[in-house]
Amino acid sequence: MPTALITGITGQDGSYLAELLLAKGYRVCGVVRRSSTTPYERIGHLVDKVELLSADLLDQTSLTDAIEEVKPDEIYNLAAQSFVQTSWPQPVLTGEFTAIGVTRMLEAMRKAAPGARFYQASSSEMYGRVHETPQREQTPFYPRSPYGVAKVYGHWITVNYRESYGLYAVSGILFNHESPRRGTEFVTRKVTDAVARIKLGLAREVRLGNLTSRRDWGYAGDYVDAMWRMLQLDTPDDFVVGTGLTWTVQQLVETAFAAANLDWHDHVVQDPKFFRPAEVDLLVADPSKAKARLGWTPTIGFTDLVQMMVEADLQRLRAAT
């Protein structure tokens, strides 16, 4: 039975990855931060199937101790301050978690489990002001937010540890991936949650920023499969993961409101508060390397994904009222 250690197990990706690995017969251990609350909503159905350890990306000793205790075969570093908008008012904290936190994880692995395989969650936000479209593994990075800058550091420190110490360490440059477990601060879930509330008479409008921004949106359940596939290769390598298709925020809005038989024009208000200080206008992946080397392709398309999220939010809110 192989053992996997997941940081960020209580997040969207962590919960789907834990499900995938359990189905493959793994012993799954998750790192959680000690706090006054226990936000295990996304893994509530898994708590009796996984092992949870207390550690923190801000504390080197706790990470080393956790890896020594678990002795993992695979480490998935999914924890981060992962909301772009928050990275402007909290750039130092974002850097501590999303950048330096990766170094702490790699150091802990180097000292406690150098034979393990390490996955780093890189991000399409690293491309920022894009130099070419679509974006591939060789596309230069030009991040446009403190979050994107921190992710670039995390990406390159992973490459550095691979080349300097011979560690099996890879980065998945994942484009936007969504699901009913996405946080409501992210635009996709913000929209689908608002649609459900408006449909049920619990709200009347949703306030959004730039409707012309384009993104490559896929299903989180598909993307964690790509993470696992990266750690099964004989030689470590980095991969872009995305659908290769792009949609505007307005198309997201149109699709979500149509799923509930609503006219979005009646309910959407553009608010300057939600525009980014430095906008990222167009992100779209070239996932051909992942398809060729990993045998990975997405299984759920954009329209089905948005409809799935609207239906899940309707069901959740109906159950709560």
mmCIF file with all atom_site columns, C-alpha atoms in Angstrom, residues 142-274:
data_model
loop_
_atom_site.group_PDB
_atom_site.id
_atom_site.type_symbol
_atom_site.label_atom_id
_atom_site.label_alt_id
_atom_site.label_comp_id
_atom_site.label_asym_id
_atom_site.label_entity_id
_atom_site.label_seq_id
_atom_site.pdbx_PDB_ins_code
_atom_site.Cartn_x
_atom_site.Cartn_y
_atom_site.Cartn_z
_atom_site.occupancy
_atom_site.B_iso_or_equiv
_atom_site.pdbx_formal_charge
_atom_site.auth_seq_id
_atom_site.auth_comp_id
_atom_site.auth_asym_id
_atom_site.auth_atom_id
_atom_site.pdbx_PDB_model_num
ATOM 1   C CA . TYR A 1 142 ? 5.102   37.301 -16.513 1.00 0.00 ? 142 TYR A CA 1
ATOM 2   C CA . PRO A 1 143 ? 2.981   37.240 -13.333 1.00 0.00 ? 143 PRO A CA 1
ATOM 3   C CA . ARG A 1 144 ? 0.557   40.105 -12.698 1.00 0.00 ? 144 ARG A CA 1
ATOM 4   C CA . SER A 1 145 ? -0.265  39.638 -9.011  1.00 0.00 ? 145 SER A CA 1
ATOM 5   C CA . PRO A 1 146 ? 1.576   38.876 -5.761  1.00 0.00 ? 146 PRO A CA 1
ATOM 6   C CA . TYR A 1 147 ? -0.045  35.431 -5.968  1.00 0.00 ? 147 TYR A CA 1
ATOM 7   C CA . GLY A 1 148 ? 1.351   34.844 -9.450  1.00 0.00 ? 148 GLY A CA 1
ATOM 8   C CA . VAL A 1 149 ? 4.806   36.032 -8.379  1.00 0.00 ? 149 VAL A CA 1
ATOM 9   C CA . ALA A 1 150 ? 4.737   33.674 -5.386  1.00 0.00 ? 150 ALA A CA 1
ATOM 10  C CA . LYS A 1 151 ? 3.716   30.766 -7.615  1.00 0.00 ? 151 LYS A CA 1
ATOM 11  C CA . VAL A 1 152 ? 6.628   31.486 -9.954  1.00 0.00 ? 152 VAL A CA 1
ATOM 12  C CA . TYR A 1 153 ? 8.998   31.230 -6.982  1.00 0.00 ? 153 TYR A CA 1
ATOM 13  C CA . GLY A 1 154 ? 7.380   27.955 -5.909  1.00 0.00 ? 154 GLY A CA 1
ATOM 14  C CA . HIS A 1 155 ? 7.707   26.609 -9.435  1.00 0.00 ? 155 HIS A CA 1
ATOM 15  C CA . TRP A 1 156 ? 11.384  27.469 -9.859  1.00 0.00 ? 156 TRP A CA 1
ATOM 16  C CA . ILE A 1 157 ? 12.431  26.352 -6.376  1.00 0.00 ? 157 ILE A CA 1
ATOM 17  C CA . THR A 1 158 ? 10.904  22.962 -7.225  1.00 0.00 ? 158 THR A CA 1
ATOM 18  C CA . VAL A 1 159 ? 12.969  22.827 -10.413 1.00 0.00 ? 159 VAL A CA 1
ATOM 19  C CA . ASN A 1 160 ? 16.031  23.918 -8.426  1.00 0.00 ? 160 ASN A CA 1
ATOM 20  C CA . TYR A 1 161 ? 15.675  21.163 -5.817  1.00 0.00 ? 161 TYR A CA 1
ATOM 21  C CA . ARG A 1 162 ? 15.156  18.586 -8.571  1.00 0.00 ? 162 ARG A CA 1
ATOM 22  C CA . GLU A 1 163 ? 18.323  19.679 -10.344 1.00 0.00 ? 163 GLU A CA 1
ATOM 23  C CA . SER A 1 164 ? 20.421  20.424 -7.244  1.00 0.00 ? 164 SER A CA 1
ATOM 24  C CA . TYR A 1 165 ? 19.593  17.416 -5.083  1.00 0.00 ? 165 TYR A CA 1
ATOM 25  C CA . GLY A 1 166 ? 18.303  14.838 -7.554  1.00 0.00 ? 166 GLY A CA 1
ATOM 26  C CA . LEU A 1 167 ? 14.856  14.793 -5.957  1.00 0.00 ? 167 LEU A CA 1
ATOM 27  C CA . TYR A 1 168 ? 11.833  13.512 -7.831  1.00 0.00 ? 168 TYR A CA 1
ATOM 28  C CA . ALA A 1 169 ? 10.011  16.854 -7.834  1.00 0.00 ? 169 ALA A CA 1
ATOM 29  C CA . VAL A 1 170 ? 7.540   18.066 -10.465 1.00 0.00 ? 170 VAL A CA 1
ATOM 30  C CA . SER A 1 171 ? 5.222   21.003 -11.034 1.00 0.00 ? 171 SER A CA 1
ATOM 31  C CA . GLY A 1 172 ? 1.795   20.852 -12.594 1.00 0.00 ? 172 GLY A CA 1
ATOM 32  C CA . ILE A 1 173 ? 0.970   24.187 -14.239 1.00 0.00 ? 173 ILE A CA 1
ATOM 33  C CA . LEU A 1 174 ? -2.758  23.886 -13.785 1.00 0.00 ? 174 LEU A CA 1
ATOM 34  C CA . PHE A 1 175 ? -5.165  26.242 -15.476 1.00 0.00 ? 175 PHE A CA 1
ATOM 35  C CA . ASN A 1 176 ? -8.422  27.194 -13.744 1.00 0.00 ? 176 ASN A CA 1
ATOM 36  C CA . HIS A 1 177 ? -10.242 24.147 -12.465 1.00 0.00 ? 177 HIS A CA 1
ATOM 37  C CA . GLU A 1 178 ? -13.611 24.318 -10.770 1.00 0.00 ? 178 GLU A CA 1
ATOM 38  C CA . SER A 1 179 ? -16.250 22.179 -9.068  1.00 0.00 ? 179 SER A CA 1
ATOM 39  C CA . PRO A 1 180 ? -19.106 22.370 -6.564  1.00 0.00 ? 180 PRO A CA 1
ATOM 40  C CA . ARG A 1 181 ? -16.351 22.352 -3.900  1.00 0.00 ? 181 ARG A CA 1
ATOM 41  C CA . ARG A 1 182 ? -14.763 25.562 -5.181  1.00 0.00 ? 182 ARG A CA 1
ATOM 42  C CA . GLY A 1 183 ? -14.693 28.408 -2.647  1.00 0.00 ? 183 GLY A CA 1
ATOM 43  C CA . THR A 1 184 ? -17.373 31.049 -3.126  1.00 0.00 ? 184 THR A CA 1
ATOM 44  C CA . GLU A 1 185 ? -14.695 33.762 -3.365  1.00 0.00 ? 185 GLU A CA 1
ATOM 45  C CA . PHE A 1 186 ? -13.727 32.436 -6.821  1.00 0.00 ? 186 PHE A CA 1
ATOM 46  C CA . VAL A 1 187 ? -15.710 33.865 -9.719  1.00 0.00 ? 187 VAL A CA 1
ATOM 47  C CA . THR A 1 188 ? -17.128 30.567 -10.999 1.00 0.00 ? 188 THR A CA 1
ATOM 48  C CA . ARG A 1 189 ? -18.582 29.528 -7.660  1.00 0.00 ? 189 ARG A CA 1
ATOM 49  C CA . LYS A 1 190 ? -19.534 33.113 -6.834  1.00 0.00 ? 190 LYS A CA 1
ATOM 50  C CA . VAL A 1 191 ? -21.667 33.117 -9.976  1.00 0.00 ? 191 VAL A CA 1
ATOM 51  C CA . THR A 1 192 ? -23.244 29.667 -9.548  1.00 0.00 ? 192 THR A CA 1
ATOM 52  C CA . ASP A 1 193 ? -24.005 30.324 -5.869  1.00 0.00 ? 193 ASP A CA 1
ATOM 53  C CA . ALA A 1 194 ? -25.604 33.656 -6.785  1.00 0.00 ? 194 ALA A CA 1
ATOM 54  C CA . VAL A 1 195 ? -27.676 32.030 -9.529  1.00 0.00 ? 195 VAL A CA 1
ATOM 55  C CA . ALA A 1 196 ? -29.005 29.487 -7.046  1.00 0.00 ? 196 ALA A CA 1
ATOM 56  C CA . ARG A 1 197 ? -29.798 32.194 -4.481  1.00 0.00 ? 197 ARG A CA 1
ATOM 57  C CA . ILE A 1 198 ? -31.567 34.340 -7.064  1.00 0.00 ? 198 ILE A CA 1
ATOM 58  C CA . LYS A 1 199 ? -33.539 31.352 -8.341  1.00 0.00 ? 199 LYS A CA 1
ATOM 59  C CA . LEU A 1 200 ? -34.709 30.552 -4.808  1.00 0.00 ? 200 LEU A CA 1
ATOM 60  C CA . GLY A 1 201 ? -35.552 34.177 -3.983  1.00 0.00 ? 201 GLY A CA 1
ATOM 61  C CA . LEU A 1 202 ? -32.667 34.553 -1.528  1.00 0.00 ? 202 LEU A CA 1
ATOM 62  C CA . ALA A 1 203 ? -30.880 37.276 -3.520  1.00 0.00 ? 203 ALA A CA 1
ATOM 63  C CA . ARG A 1 204 ? -31.563 39.668 -6.383  1.00 0.00 ? 204 ARG A CA 1
ATOM 64  C CA . GLU A 1 205 ? -28.176 40.462 -7.918  1.00 0.00 ? 205 GLU A CA 1
ATOM 65  C CA . VAL A 1 206 ? -24.518 39.518 -8.159  1.00 0.00 ? 206 VAL A CA 1
ATOM 66  C CA . ARG A 1 207 ? -21.733 42.101 -8.470  1.00 0.00 ? 207 ARG A CA 1
ATOM 67  C CA . LEU A 1 208 ? -18.802 41.195 -10.714 1.00 0.00 ? 208 LEU A CA 1
ATOM 68  C CA . GLY A 1 209 ? -15.692 42.798 -12.172 1.00 0.00 ? 209 GLY A CA 1
ATOM 69  C CA . ASN A 1 210 ? -14.281 42.362 -15.677 1.00 0.00 ? 210 ASN A CA 1
ATOM 70  C CA . LEU A 1 211 ? -16.682 40.333 -17.844 1.00 0.00 ? 211 LEU A CA 1
ATOM 71  C CA . THR A 1 212 ? -14.319 40.185 -20.823 1.00 0.00 ? 212 THR A CA 1
ATOM 72  C CA . SER A 1 213 ? -11.478 38.271 -19.120 1.00 0.00 ? 213 SER A CA 1
ATOM 73  C CA . ARG A 1 214 ? -10.985 34.868 -20.716 1.00 0.00 ? 214 ARG A CA 1
ATOM 74  C CA . ARG A 1 215 ? -10.031 31.705 -18.892 1.00 0.00 ? 215 ARG A CA 1
ATOM 75  C CA . ASP A 1 216 ? -9.450  28.035 -19.599 1.00 0.00 ? 216 ASP A CA 1
ATOM 76  C CA . TRP A 1 217 ? -11.870 26.363 -17.158 1.00 0.00 ? 217 TRP A CA 1
ATOM 77  C CA . GLY A 1 218 ? -11.913 22.629 -16.427 1.00 0.00 ? 218 GLY A CA 1
ATOM 78  C CA . TYR A 1 219 ? -13.177 20.196 -13.792 1.00 0.00 ? 219 TYR A CA 1
ATOM 79  C CA . ALA A 1 220 ? -11.079 19.764 -10.649 1.00 0.00 ? 220 ALA A CA 1
ATOM 80  C CA . GLY A 1 221 ? -11.814 16.031 -10.501 1.00 0.00 ? 221 GLY A CA 1
ATOM 81  C CA . ASP A 1 222 ? -10.072 15.613 -13.852 1.00 0.00 ? 222 ASP A CA 1
ATOM 82  C CA . TYR A 1 223 ? -7.063  17.699 -12.859 1.00 0.00 ? 223 TYR A CA 1
ATOM 83  C CA . VAL A 1 224 ? -6.139  15.717 -9.745  1.00 0.00 ? 224 VAL A CA 1
ATOM 84  C CA . ASP A 1 225 ? -5.854  12.661 -11.996 1.00 0.00 ? 225 ASP A CA 1
ATOM 85  C CA . ALA A 1 226 ? -3.176  14.552 -13.943 1.00 0.00 ? 226 ALA A CA 1
ATOM 86  C CA . MET A 1 227 ? -1.328  15.256 -10.684 1.00 0.00 ? 227 MET A CA 1
ATOM 87  C CA . TRP A 1 228 ? -1.209  11.548 -9.869  1.00 0.00 ? 228 TRP A CA 1
ATOM 88  C CA . ARG A 1 229 ? -0.090  10.638 -13.387 1.00 0.00 ? 229 ARG A CA 1
ATOM 89  C CA . MET A 1 230 ? 2.857   13.037 -13.129 1.00 0.00 ? 230 MET A CA 1
ATOM 90  C CA . LEU A 1 231 ? 4.254   11.123 -10.168 1.00 0.00 ? 231 LEU A CA 1
ATOM 91  C CA . GLN A 1 232 ? 4.054   7.770  -11.973 1.00 0.00 ? 232 GLN A CA 1
ATOM 92  C CA . LEU A 1 233 ? 6.576   8.638  -14.690 1.00 0.00 ? 233 LEU A CA 1
ATOM 93  C CA . ASP A 1 234 ? 10.083  7.204  -14.578 1.00 0.00 ? 234 ASP A CA 1
ATOM 94  C CA . THR A 1 235 ? 11.618  10.663 -14.973 1.00 0.00 ? 235 THR A CA 1
ATOM 95  C CA . PRO A 1 236 ? 10.264  13.813 -13.269 1.00 0.00 ? 236 PRO A CA 1
ATOM 96  C CA . ASP A 1 237 ? 8.972   16.542 -15.573 1.00 0.00 ? 237 ASP A CA 1
ATOM 97  C CA . ASP A 1 238 ? 6.653   19.562 -15.520 1.00 0.00 ? 238 ASP A CA 1
ATOM 98  C CA . PHE A 1 239 ? 3.322   19.720 -17.355 1.00 0.00 ? 239 PHE A CA 1
ATOM 99  C CA . VAL A 1 240 ? 0.690   22.244 -18.401 1.00 0.00 ? 240 VAL A CA 1
ATOM 100 C CA . VAL A 1 241 ? -2.800  20.962 -17.577 1.00 0.00 ? 241 VAL A CA 1
ATOM 101 C CA . GLY A 1 242 ? -5.875  22.569 -19.126 1.00 0.00 ? 242 GLY A CA 1
ATOM 102 C CA . THR A 1 243 ? -8.610  22.079 -21.702 1.00 0.00 ? 243 THR A CA 1
ATOM 103 C CA . GLY A 1 244 ? -7.164  24.183 -24.516 1.00 0.00 ? 244 GLY A CA 1
ATOM 104 C CA . LEU A 1 245 ? -10.464 26.079 -24.762 1.00 0.00 ? 245 LEU A CA 1
ATOM 105 C CA . THR A 1 246 ? -11.193 29.575 -23.493 1.00 0.00 ? 246 THR A CA 1
ATOM 106 C CA . TRP A 1 247 ? -14.341 31.279 -22.235 1.00 0.00 ? 247 TRP A CA 1
ATOM 107 C CA . THR A 1 248 ? -15.138 34.796 -21.060 1.00 0.00 ? 248 THR A CA 1
ATOM 108 C CA . VAL A 1 249 ? -16.560 35.590 -17.652 1.00 0.00 ? 249 VAL A CA 1
ATOM 109 C CA . GLN A 1 250 ? -19.657 36.773 -19.515 1.00 0.00 ? 250 GLN A CA 1
ATOM 110 C CA . GLN A 1 251 ? -20.020 33.335 -21.134 1.00 0.00 ? 251 GLN A CA 1
ATOM 111 C CA . LEU A 1 252 ? -19.715 31.810 -17.670 1.00 0.00 ? 252 LEU A CA 1
ATOM 112 C CA . VAL A 1 253 ? -22.505 34.121 -16.487 1.00 0.00 ? 253 VAL A CA 1
ATOM 113 C CA . GLU A 1 254 ? -24.706 33.359 -19.503 1.00 0.00 ? 254 GLU A CA 1
ATOM 114 C CA . THR A 1 255 ? -24.289 29.601 -19.073 1.00 0.00 ? 255 THR A CA 1
ATOM 115 C CA . ALA A 1 256 ? -24.946 29.654 -15.327 1.00 0.00 ? 256 ALA A CA 1
ATOM 116 C CA . PHE A 1 257 ? -28.085 31.819 -15.502 1.00 0.00 ? 257 PHE A CA 1
ATOM 117 C CA . ALA A 1 258 ? -29.417 29.809 -18.458 1.00 0.00 ? 258 ALA A CA 1
ATOM 118 C CA . ALA A 1 259 ? -29.062 26.628 -16.370 1.00 0.00 ? 259 ALA A CA 1
ATOM 119 C CA . ALA A 1 260 ? -31.632 28.107 -13.967 1.00 0.00 ? 260 ALA A CA 1
ATOM 120 C CA . ASN A 1 261 ? -33.817 29.619 -16.731 1.00 0.00 ? 261 ASN A CA 1
ATOM 121 C CA . LEU A 1 262 ? -32.903 33.176 -15.709 1.00 0.00 ? 262 LEU A CA 1
ATOM 122 C CA . ASP A 1 263 ? -31.893 36.221 -17.759 1.00 0.00 ? 263 ASP A CA 1
ATOM 123 C CA . TRP A 1 264 ? -28.494 37.353 -16.529 1.00 0.00 ? 264 TRP A CA 1
ATOM 124 C CA . HIS A 1 265 ? -29.071 40.940 -17.695 1.00 0.00 ? 265 HIS A CA 1
ATOM 125 C CA . ASP A 1 266 ? -31.643 41.318 -14.914 1.00 0.00 ? 266 ASP A CA 1
ATOM 126 C CA . HIS A 1 267 ? -29.255 40.382 -12.128 1.00 0.00 ? 267 HIS A CA 1
ATOM 127 C CA . VAL A 1 268 ? -25.589 41.113 -12.956 1.00 0.00 ? 268 VAL A CA 1
ATOM 128 C CA . VAL A 1 269 ? -24.010 44.427 -11.904 1.00 0.00 ? 269 VAL A CA 1
ATOM 129 C CA . GLN A 1 270 ? -20.448 45.361 -12.818 1.00 0.00 ? 270 GLN A CA 1
ATOM 130 C CA . ASP A 1 271 ? -18.618 46.805 -9.809  1.00 0.00 ? 271 ASP A CA 1
ATOM 131 C CA . PRO A 1 272 ? -15.192 48.516 -10.102 1.00 0.00 ? 272 PRO A CA 1
ATOM 132 C CA . LYS A 1 273 ? -14.325 47.057 -6.696  1.00 0.00 ? 273 LYS A CA 1
ATOM 133 C CA . PHE A 1 274 ? -13.884 43.653 -8.304  1.00 0.00 ? 274 PHE A CA 1
#
